[in-house]
Amino acid sequence: MSMSQRMSTATPAPFASRPLHPGFGIEVTDLDLSNPDSDAVVDALVSALDTHSLILVRGQTLSNARHVDISRRFGDLLTHVLKQFLTTGLPEIYVLSNVSEQGKPIGNHKEGWNWHSDLSYVAEPSMGSLLYSVEVPPEGADTLFASMHLAWESLPPATQTRIRNMTATHSYEGYYSRAFADRAPLTDEQKARTPDVVHPVVRTHPTTGRLSLYVGQDIVKQIDGLPAEESTSLLAALNAHAISDAFTYRHKWQQGDLIIWDNRCTMHCATPYDDNRYRRVMHRTTVAGTRPF
Ligand code: OGA
Ligand code: MN
């Protein structure tokens, strides 16, 4: 029997899919997104994202313009504060890469080598990202994804009660200075665009009402109102819980994969690869979101 199946919602979804993980994520099959005729299906993917949190579509051949057009159907697009990595000619595309051309990196290397959700360090973080693989190493460089709905729902009730109304401070500058200690620090302009922000530790999905844990490594500086040691250990415990195998999906990239994820209820983390030997080029678009509550 084929692994593919029609979605069994009230209105049948106009695409075939299979689960990637028992609790979240689907792979949509038999879909050519390069064709503008697929726009109606893309609109169905926009609502499928609310239900599934992550959507994989393999085997795509997308021009940069088409990648941006598809992404726009999800909402307004954000441009990254690290302008030096917007190198495709379309400012909506943020490049992640270890490749240099004419002595200049074409993308940010070692981006996302920590558990995070995109742009959690701004007041209105991204609702979702669309990452398209242009060139991938034959081994390594998997991306891990965690469902923060599952993470929240599986916490012991006493912990849920304890953290339900807590907030945390997210800091891009703190993350940047640690993750990229070998680089020049952020400019004053970049810092001005990324002041520290406070978000709830438990957030509500704005379209489904489902709760999720909203934490992360490195970017989350502290849980507010606690003594430093307690904040550090609670944060570490929540992060460790969230990224346990039961709530994570490990993606092995092939060239032409597009993954769309919901930053409101998932975290992700890059993994290393032999960057002396292999090239990796990934294109990301980032959809605007609203203030977490
Ligand atoms: C991202 C990201 C991880 C990876 O694109 O936002 O964190 O594996 N990517 O490239
Ligand atoms: Mn990321």
mmCIF file of C-alpha atoms and ligand atoms in Angstrom:
data_model
loop_
_atom_site.group_PDB
_atom_site.id
_atom_site.type_symbol
_atom_site.label_atom_id
_atom_site.label_comp_id
_atom_site.label_asym_id
_atom_site.label_seq_id
_atom_site.Cartn_x
_atom_site.Cartn_y
_atom_site.Cartn_z
ATOM 1 C CA MET A 1 0.000 0.000 0.000
ATOM 2 C CA SER A 2 1.225 3.480 -0.792
ATOM 3 C CA MET A 3 2.374 5.610 2.125
ATOM 4 C CA SER A 4 0.529 8.545 0.587
ATOM 5 C CA GLN A 5 -2.997 9.193 1.658
ATOM 6 C CA ARG A 6 -5.629 11.854 1.275
ATOM 7 C CA MET A 7 -6.003 14.062 4.307
ATOM 8 C CA SER A 8 -9.180 13.187 6.128
ATOM 9 C CA THR A 9 -10.469 16.638 7.018
ATOM 10 C CA ALA A 10 -14.057 17.768 6.411
ATOM 11 C CA THR A 11 -13.071 19.343 3.102
ATOM 12 C CA PRO A 12 -10.520 17.021 1.548
ATOM 13 C CA ALA A 13 -7.165 18.785 1.202
ATOM 14 C CA PRO A 14 -6.140 19.270 -2.429
ATOM 15 C CA PHE A 15 -2.866 17.434 -1.891
ATOM 16 C CA ALA A 16 -1.586 14.005 -0.898
ATOM 17 C CA SER A 17 0.532 13.696 2.233
ATOM 18 C CA ARG A 18 2.096 11.361 4.732
ATOM 19 C CA PRO A 19 3.116 11.990 8.341
ATOM 20 C CA LEU A 20 6.777 12.704 9.138
ATOM 21 C CA HIS A 21 6.442 12.124 12.875
ATOM 22 C CA PRO A 22 3.531 10.731 14.904
ATOM 23 C CA GLY A 23 2.824 14.119 16.503
ATOM 24 C CA PHE A 24 3.580 16.747 13.863
ATOM 25 C CA GLY A 25 4.879 17.389 10.351
ATOM 26 C CA ILE A 26 3.763 16.098 6.984
ATOM 27 C CA GLU A 27 5.401 15.453 3.645
ATOM 28 C CA VAL A 28 3.253 16.626 0.756
ATOM 29 C CA THR A 29 3.808 14.465 -2.296
ATOM 30 C CA ASP A 30 3.113 14.809 -6.025
ATOM 31 C CA LEU A 31 3.372 18.567 -6.055
ATOM 32 C CA ASP A 32 5.246 20.877 -8.443
ATOM 33 C CA LEU A 33 5.423 24.286 -6.816
ATOM 34 C CA SER A 34 7.296 25.855 -9.729
ATOM 35 C CA ASN A 35 4.012 26.026 -11.587
ATOM 36 C CA PRO A 36 1.793 29.021 -10.670
ATOM 37 C CA ASP A 37 -1.188 26.643 -11.132
ATOM 38 C CA SER A 38 -0.165 25.274 -7.734
ATOM 39 C CA ASP A 39 -1.141 28.546 -6.003
ATOM 40 C CA ALA A 40 -4.485 27.108 -4.833
ATOM 41 C CA VAL A 41 -2.589 24.222 -3.259
ATOM 42 C CA VAL A 42 -0.144 26.662 -1.656
ATOM 43 C CA ASP A 43 -3.120 28.404 -0.062
ATOM 44 C CA ALA A 44 -4.225 25.037 1.331
ATOM 45 C CA LEU A 45 -0.704 24.575 2.704
ATOM 46 C CA VAL A 46 -1.067 27.889 4.545
ATOM 47 C CA SER A 47 -3.919 26.458 6.598
ATOM 48 C CA ALA A 48 -2.336 22.996 6.800
ATOM 49 C CA LEU A 49 0.612 24.642 8.561
ATOM 50 C CA ASP A 50 -1.662 25.580 11.482
ATOM 51 C CA THR A 51 -2.555 21.912 11.940
ATOM 52 C CA HIS A 52 0.752 20.200 11.172
ATOM 53 C CA SER A 53 3.397 22.788 12.192
ATOM 54 C CA LEU A 54 5.827 21.604 9.492
ATOM 55 C CA ILE A 55 5.432 20.777 5.803
ATOM 56 C CA LEU A 56 8.059 19.140 3.607
ATOM 57 C CA VAL A 57 7.862 19.191 -0.189
ATOM 58 C CA ARG A 58 10.683 17.350 -1.967
ATOM 59 C CA GLY A 59 11.997 17.471 -5.489
ATOM 60 C CA GLN A 60 11.310 21.126 -6.266
ATOM 61 C CA THR A 61 12.995 23.390 -8.800
ATOM 62 C CA LEU A 62 12.227 26.904 -7.642
ATOM 63 C CA SER A 63 13.543 30.144 -9.052
ATOM 64 C CA ASN A 64 14.270 32.767 -6.415
ATOM 65 C CA ALA A 65 11.272 34.756 -7.643
ATOM 66 C CA ARG A 66 8.972 31.745 -7.332
ATOM 67 C CA HIS A 67 10.277 30.971 -3.842
ATOM 68 C CA VAL A 68 9.394 34.527 -2.843
ATOM 69 C CA ASP A 69 5.976 34.377 -4.544
ATOM 70 C CA ILE A 70 5.040 31.160 -2.749
ATOM 71 C CA SER A 71 6.258 32.606 0.536
ATOM 72 C CA ARG A 72 4.162 35.760 0.109
ATOM 73 C CA ARG A 73 1.004 33.647 0.153
ATOM 74 C CA PHE A 74 1.827 32.974 3.830
ATOM 75 C CA GLY A 75 2.111 36.675 4.697
ATOM 76 C CA ASP A 76 4.401 39.677 4.444
ATOM 77 C CA LEU A 77 8.076 38.821 4.214
ATOM 78 C CA LEU A 78 10.813 40.125 6.490
ATOM 79 C CA THR A 79 14.328 41.080 5.449
ATOM 80 C CA HIS A 80 17.156 39.920 7.679
ATOM 81 C CA VAL A 81 19.174 42.346 9.781
ATOM 82 C CA LEU A 82 22.417 40.783 8.396
ATOM 83 C CA LYS A 83 22.156 42.485 5.005
ATOM 84 C CA GLN A 84 25.471 41.077 3.813
ATOM 85 C CA PHE A 85 23.753 37.688 3.399
ATOM 86 C CA LEU A 86 20.934 38.919 1.159
ATOM 87 C CA THR A 87 22.995 38.060 -1.909
ATOM 88 C CA THR A 88 20.544 36.661 -4.472
ATOM 89 C CA GLY A 89 19.302 40.017 -5.743
ATOM 90 C CA LEU A 90 16.001 39.487 -3.929
ATOM 91 C CA PRO A 91 16.207 41.020 -0.427
ATOM 92 C CA GLU A 92 13.515 38.625 0.847
ATOM 93 C CA ILE A 93 15.932 35.693 0.486
ATOM 94 C CA TYR A 94 18.388 35.151 3.318
ATOM 95 C CA VAL A 95 21.221 32.829 2.319
ATOM 96 C CA LEU A 96 22.757 30.243 4.667
ATOM 97 C CA SER A 97 26.015 28.906 3.276
ATOM 98 C CA ASN A 98 29.694 28.107 3.785
ATOM 99 C CA VAL A 99 30.481 29.208 0.209
ATOM 100 C CA SER A 100 32.445 32.344 -0.671
ATOM 101 C CA GLU A 101 32.532 34.054 -4.029
ATOM 102 C CA GLN A 102 35.213 36.622 -4.886
ATOM 103 C CA GLY A 103 36.415 36.327 -1.309
ATOM 104 C CA LYS A 104 33.026 37.168 0.179
ATOM 105 C CA PRO A 105 30.652 34.749 1.928
ATOM 106 C CA ILE A 106 27.415 34.405 -0.049
ATOM 107 C CA GLY A 107 25.514 33.411 3.085
ATOM 108 C CA ASN A 108 25.650 33.120 6.844
ATOM 109 C CA HIS A 109 27.662 30.070 7.888
ATOM 110 C CA LYS A 110 26.815 28.297 11.157
ATOM 111 C CA GLU A 111 23.437 30.006 11.286
ATOM 112 C CA GLY A 112 21.042 28.252 13.606
ATOM 113 C CA TRP A 113 23.463 25.827 15.241
ATOM 114 C CA ASN A 114 21.395 26.145 18.388
ATOM 115 C CA TRP A 115 17.767 25.321 19.193
ATOM 116 C CA HIS A 116 15.663 28.369 18.342
ATOM 117 C CA SER A 117 12.652 29.654 16.488
ATOM 118 C CA ASP A 118 13.327 32.308 13.897
ATOM 119 C CA LEU A 119 13.420 35.923 15.016
ATOM 120 C CA SER A 120 12.242 35.172 18.549
ATOM 121 C CA TYR A 121 14.517 38.086 19.471
ATOM 122 C CA VAL A 122 12.174 40.701 17.997
ATOM 123 C CA ALA A 123 8.884 41.994 19.421
ATOM 124 C CA GLU A 124 6.890 40.449 16.581
ATOM 125 C CA PRO A 125 8.736 37.241 15.699
ATOM 126 C CA SER A 126 8.336 35.442 12.396
ATOM 127 C CA MET A 127 5.238 33.235 12.044
ATOM 128 C CA GLY A 128 6.945 30.841 9.670
ATOM 129 C CA SER A 129 9.953 30.230 7.457
ATOM 130 C CA LEU A 130 10.378 28.556 4.069
ATOM 131 C CA LEU A 131 13.814 26.982 3.681
ATOM 132 C CA TYR A 132 14.796 25.676 0.253
ATOM 133 C CA SER A 133 17.884 23.556 -0.321
ATOM 134 C CA VAL A 134 19.932 24.623 -3.331
ATOM 135 C CA GLU A 135 23.077 22.575 -2.586
ATOM 136 C CA VAL A 136 23.499 20.053 0.219
ATOM 137 C CA PRO A 137 26.403 17.954 1.506
ATOM 138 C CA PRO A 138 26.054 14.191 1.022
ATOM 139 C CA GLU A 139 26.402 13.697 4.773
ATOM 140 C CA GLY A 140 25.810 15.820 7.858
ATOM 141 C CA ALA A 141 23.923 19.116 8.001
ATOM 142 C CA ASP A 142 20.631 17.541 9.024
ATOM 143 C CA THR A 143 18.145 19.942 10.557
ATOM 144 C CA LEU A 144 16.280 18.957 13.712
ATOM 145 C CA PHE A 145 12.758 20.193 14.404
ATOM 146 C CA ALA A 146 10.848 20.012 17.697
ATOM 147 C CA SER A 147 7.132 20.425 18.259
ATOM 148 C CA MET A 148 6.617 22.868 21.070
ATOM 149 C CA HIS A 149 2.939 21.919 21.234
ATOM 150 C CA LEU A 150 3.945 18.362 22.133
ATOM 151 C CA ALA A 151 6.581 19.695 24.513
ATOM 152 C CA TRP A 152 4.020 21.806 26.377
ATOM 153 C CA GLU A 153 1.305 19.171 26.408
ATOM 154 C CA SER A 154 3.612 16.534 27.889
ATOM 155 C CA LEU A 155 4.906 18.637 30.782
ATOM 156 C CA PRO A 156 3.822 17.522 34.246
ATOM 157 C CA PRO A 157 0.774 19.573 35.365
ATOM 158 C CA ALA A 158 2.737 21.058 38.264
ATOM 159 C CA THR A 159 5.358 22.403 35.882
ATOM 160 C CA GLN A 160 2.653 23.719 33.570
ATOM 161 C CA THR A 161 1.110 25.602 36.467
ATOM 162 C CA ARG A 162 4.468 26.937 37.592
ATOM 163 C CA ILE A 163 5.524 28.328 34.214
ATOM 164 C CA ARG A 164 2.147 29.244 32.709
ATOM 165 C CA ASN A 165 2.502 32.988 33.302
ATOM 166 C CA MET A 166 6.272 33.336 33.186
ATOM 167 C CA THR A 167 8.099 35.508 30.673
ATOM 168 C CA ALA A 168 11.585 35.268 29.224
ATOM 169 C CA THR A 169 14.036 37.781 27.778
ATOM 170 C CA HIS A 170 15.304 37.034 24.274
ATOM 171 C CA SER A 171 18.523 38.718 23.143
ATOM 172 C CA TYR A 172 19.980 38.723 19.631
ATOM 173 C CA GLU A 173 23.084 40.596 20.672
ATOM 174 C CA GLY A 174 23.812 38.085 23.429
ATOM 175 C CA TYR A 175 23.380 35.187 20.994
ATOM 176 C CA TYR A 176 25.367 36.841 18.213
ATOM 177 C CA SER A 177 28.331 37.677 20.376
ATOM 178 C CA ARG A 178 28.541 34.060 21.584
ATOM 179 C CA ALA A 179 27.722 32.249 18.336
ATOM 180 C CA PHE A 180 29.898 34.459 16.156
ATOM 181 C CA ALA A 181 32.636 35.444 18.597
ATOM 182 C CA ASP A 182 35.144 35.353 15.725
ATOM 183 C CA ARG A 183 33.334 38.098 13.804
ATOM 184 C CA ALA A 184 33.043 41.837 14.171
ATOM 185 C CA PRO A 185 30.264 42.655 16.650
ATOM 186 C CA LEU A 186 26.868 43.897 15.462
ATOM 187 C CA THR A 187 26.877 47.476 14.232
ATOM 188 C CA ASP A 188 24.975 50.160 16.140
ATOM 189 C CA GLU A 189 22.302 50.063 13.443
ATOM 190 C CA GLN A 190 21.923 46.282 13.771
ATOM 191 C CA LYS A 191 21.783 46.579 17.554
ATOM 192 C CA ALA A 192 19.149 49.303 17.267
ATOM 193 C CA ARG A 193 17.036 46.919 15.188
ATOM 194 C CA THR A 194 17.395 44.114 17.742
ATOM 195 C CA PRO A 195 16.967 45.324 21.328
ATOM 196 C CA ASP A 196 16.225 42.640 23.940
ATOM 197 C CA VAL A 197 12.552 41.645 24.070
ATOM 198 C CA VAL A 198 10.288 39.896 26.575
ATOM 199 C CA HIS A 199 7.970 37.052 25.504
ATOM 200 C CA PRO A 200 5.702 34.616 27.319
ATOM 201 C CA VAL A 201 7.249 31.216 28.093
ATOM 202 C CA VAL A 202 3.962 29.618 27.109
ATOM 203 C CA ARG A 203 2.343 31.018 24.001
ATOM 204 C CA THR A 204 -1.013 30.604 22.347
ATOM 205 C CA HIS A 205 -1.209 29.764 18.660
ATOM 206 C CA PRO A 206 -3.121 32.729 17.241
ATOM 207 C CA THR A 207 -5.197 30.685 14.801
ATOM 208 C CA THR A 208 -5.758 27.394 16.642
ATOM 209 C CA GLY A 209 -5.601 28.513 20.292
ATOM 210 C CA ARG A 210 -3.324 25.562 21.070
ATOM 211 C CA LEU A 211 -0.582 26.276 23.620
ATOM 212 C CA SER A 212 3.125 25.723 23.123
ATOM 213 C CA LEU A 213 6.311 26.109 25.067
ATOM 214 C CA TYR A 214 8.301 29.101 23.818
ATOM 215 C CA VAL A 215 11.932 28.800 24.860
ATOM 216 C CA GLY A 216 15.266 28.165 23.109
ATOM 217 C CA GLN A 217 19.008 27.973 23.574
ATOM 218 C CA ASP A 218 21.391 30.950 23.580
ATOM 219 C CA ILE A 219 18.899 33.524 22.326
ATOM 220 C CA VAL A 220 16.820 33.170 25.492
ATOM 221 C CA LYS A 221 18.897 34.995 28.041
ATOM 222 C CA GLN A 222 16.811 34.430 31.157
ATOM 223 C CA ILE A 223 13.466 33.563 32.591
ATOM 224 C CA ASP A 224 12.368 36.808 34.153
ATOM 225 C CA GLY A 225 11.946 37.438 37.860
ATOM 226 C CA LEU A 226 13.939 34.445 39.066
ATOM 227 C CA PRO A 227 17.351 34.344 40.737
ATOM 228 C CA ALA A 228 19.982 33.800 38.017
ATOM 229 C CA GLU A 229 20.744 30.214 39.000
ATOM 230 C CA GLU A 230 17.113 29.206 39.102
ATOM 231 C CA SER A 231 16.450 30.861 35.752
ATOM 232 C CA THR A 232 19.402 29.032 34.200
ATOM 233 C CA SER A 233 18.412 25.639 35.537
ATOM 234 C CA LEU A 234 14.708 26.005 34.690
ATOM 235 C CA LEU A 235 15.547 27.146 31.182
ATOM 236 C CA ALA A 236 17.950 24.241 30.721
ATOM 237 C CA ALA A 237 15.325 21.795 31.981
ATOM 238 C CA LEU A 238 12.621 23.173 29.681
ATOM 239 C CA ASN A 239 14.950 23.138 26.684
ATOM 240 C CA ALA A 240 16.096 19.591 27.426
ATOM 241 C CA HIS A 241 12.495 18.456 27.703
ATOM 242 C CA ALA A 242 11.481 20.221 24.479
ATOM 243 C CA ILE A 243 14.195 18.652 22.349
ATOM 244 C CA SER A 244 13.819 15.098 23.580
ATOM 245 C CA ASP A 245 13.511 12.479 20.825
ATOM 246 C CA ALA A 246 9.785 12.043 21.373
ATOM 247 C CA PHE A 247 9.048 15.557 20.087
ATOM 248 C CA THR A 248 11.677 15.904 17.372
ATOM 249 C CA TYR A 249 11.954 15.148 13.681
ATOM 250 C CA ARG A 250 15.384 14.903 12.034
ATOM 251 C CA HIS A 251 15.460 16.017 8.428
ATOM 252 C CA LYS A 252 18.062 14.675 6.011
ATOM 253 C CA TRP A 253 18.152 17.189 3.189
ATOM 254 C CA GLN A 254 18.134 16.430 -0.486
ATOM 255 C CA GLN A 255 18.655 19.117 -3.078
ATOM 256 C CA GLY A 256 15.272 20.616 -4.008
ATOM 257 C CA ASP A 257 13.604 20.143 -0.619
ATOM 258 C CA LEU A 258 11.376 22.918 0.650
ATOM 259 C CA ILE A 259 10.478 22.894 4.328
ATOM 260 C CA ILE A 260 7.874 25.271 5.652
ATOM 261 C CA TRP A 261 7.708 25.479 9.430
ATOM 262 C CA ASP A 262 5.622 27.319 11.948
ATOM 263 C CA ASN A 263 7.870 29.389 14.202
ATOM 264 C CA ARG A 264 5.013 29.886 16.673
ATOM 265 C CA CYS A 265 5.022 26.269 17.772
ATOM 266 C CA THR A 266 8.286 24.628 16.676
ATOM 267 C CA MET A 267 11.999 25.076 17.290
ATOM 268 C CA HIS A 268 14.781 23.894 15.009
ATOM 269 C CA CYS A 269 18.521 23.364 15.132
ATOM 270 C CA ALA A 270 21.158 22.906 12.444
ATOM 271 C CA THR A 271 23.804 20.172 12.815
ATOM 272 C CA PRO A 272 27.431 20.337 11.654
ATOM 273 C CA TYR A 273 28.988 18.958 8.472
ATOM 274 C CA ASP A 274 32.435 18.768 6.934
ATOM 275 C CA ASP A 275 32.498 22.355 5.751
ATOM 276 C CA ASN A 276 36.029 22.105 4.357
ATOM 277 C CA ARG A 277 34.949 19.375 2.012
ATOM 278 C CA TYR A 278 31.335 20.098 1.133
ATOM 279 C CA ARG A 279 29.300 23.046 -0.070
ATOM 280 C CA ARG A 280 25.939 23.915 1.415
ATOM 281 C CA VAL A 281 23.627 26.604 0.031
ATOM 282 C CA MET A 282 20.192 27.171 1.566
ATOM 283 C CA HIS A 283 17.699 29.942 0.811
ATOM 284 C CA ARG A 284 15.275 31.108 3.481
ATOM 285 C CA THR A 285 12.304 33.405 3.338
ATOM 286 C CA THR A 286 10.842 34.595 6.630
ATOM 287 C CA VAL A 287 7.170 35.415 7.088
ATOM 288 C CA ALA A 288 6.133 38.254 9.405
ATOM 289 C CA GLY A 289 4.284 37.367 12.590
ATOM 290 C CA THR A 290 2.478 39.018 15.459
ATOM 291 C CA ARG A 291 3.301 39.626 19.102
ATOM 292 C CA PRO A 292 3.225 36.355 21.101
ATOM 293 C CA PHE A 293 0.584 36.029 23.834
HETATM 294 C C1 OGA B 1 17.120 28.642 9.396
HETATM 295 C C2 OGA B 1 17.919 27.669 10.150
HETATM 296 C C3 OGA B 1 19.055 25.542 9.993
HETATM 297 C C4 OGA B 1 19.810 24.795 8.958
HETATM 298 O O1 OGA B 1 17.147 28.590 8.158
HETATM 299 O O2 OGA B 1 16.419 29.442 10.006
HETATM 300 O O3 OGA B 1 18.024 27.773 11.334
HETATM 301 O O4 OGA B 1 20.008 23.582 9.137
HETATM 302 N N1 OGA B 1 18.468 26.692 9.435
HETATM 303 O O5 OGA B 1 20.241 25.409 7.983
HETATM 304 MN MN MN B 2 16.502 29.269 12.069
#
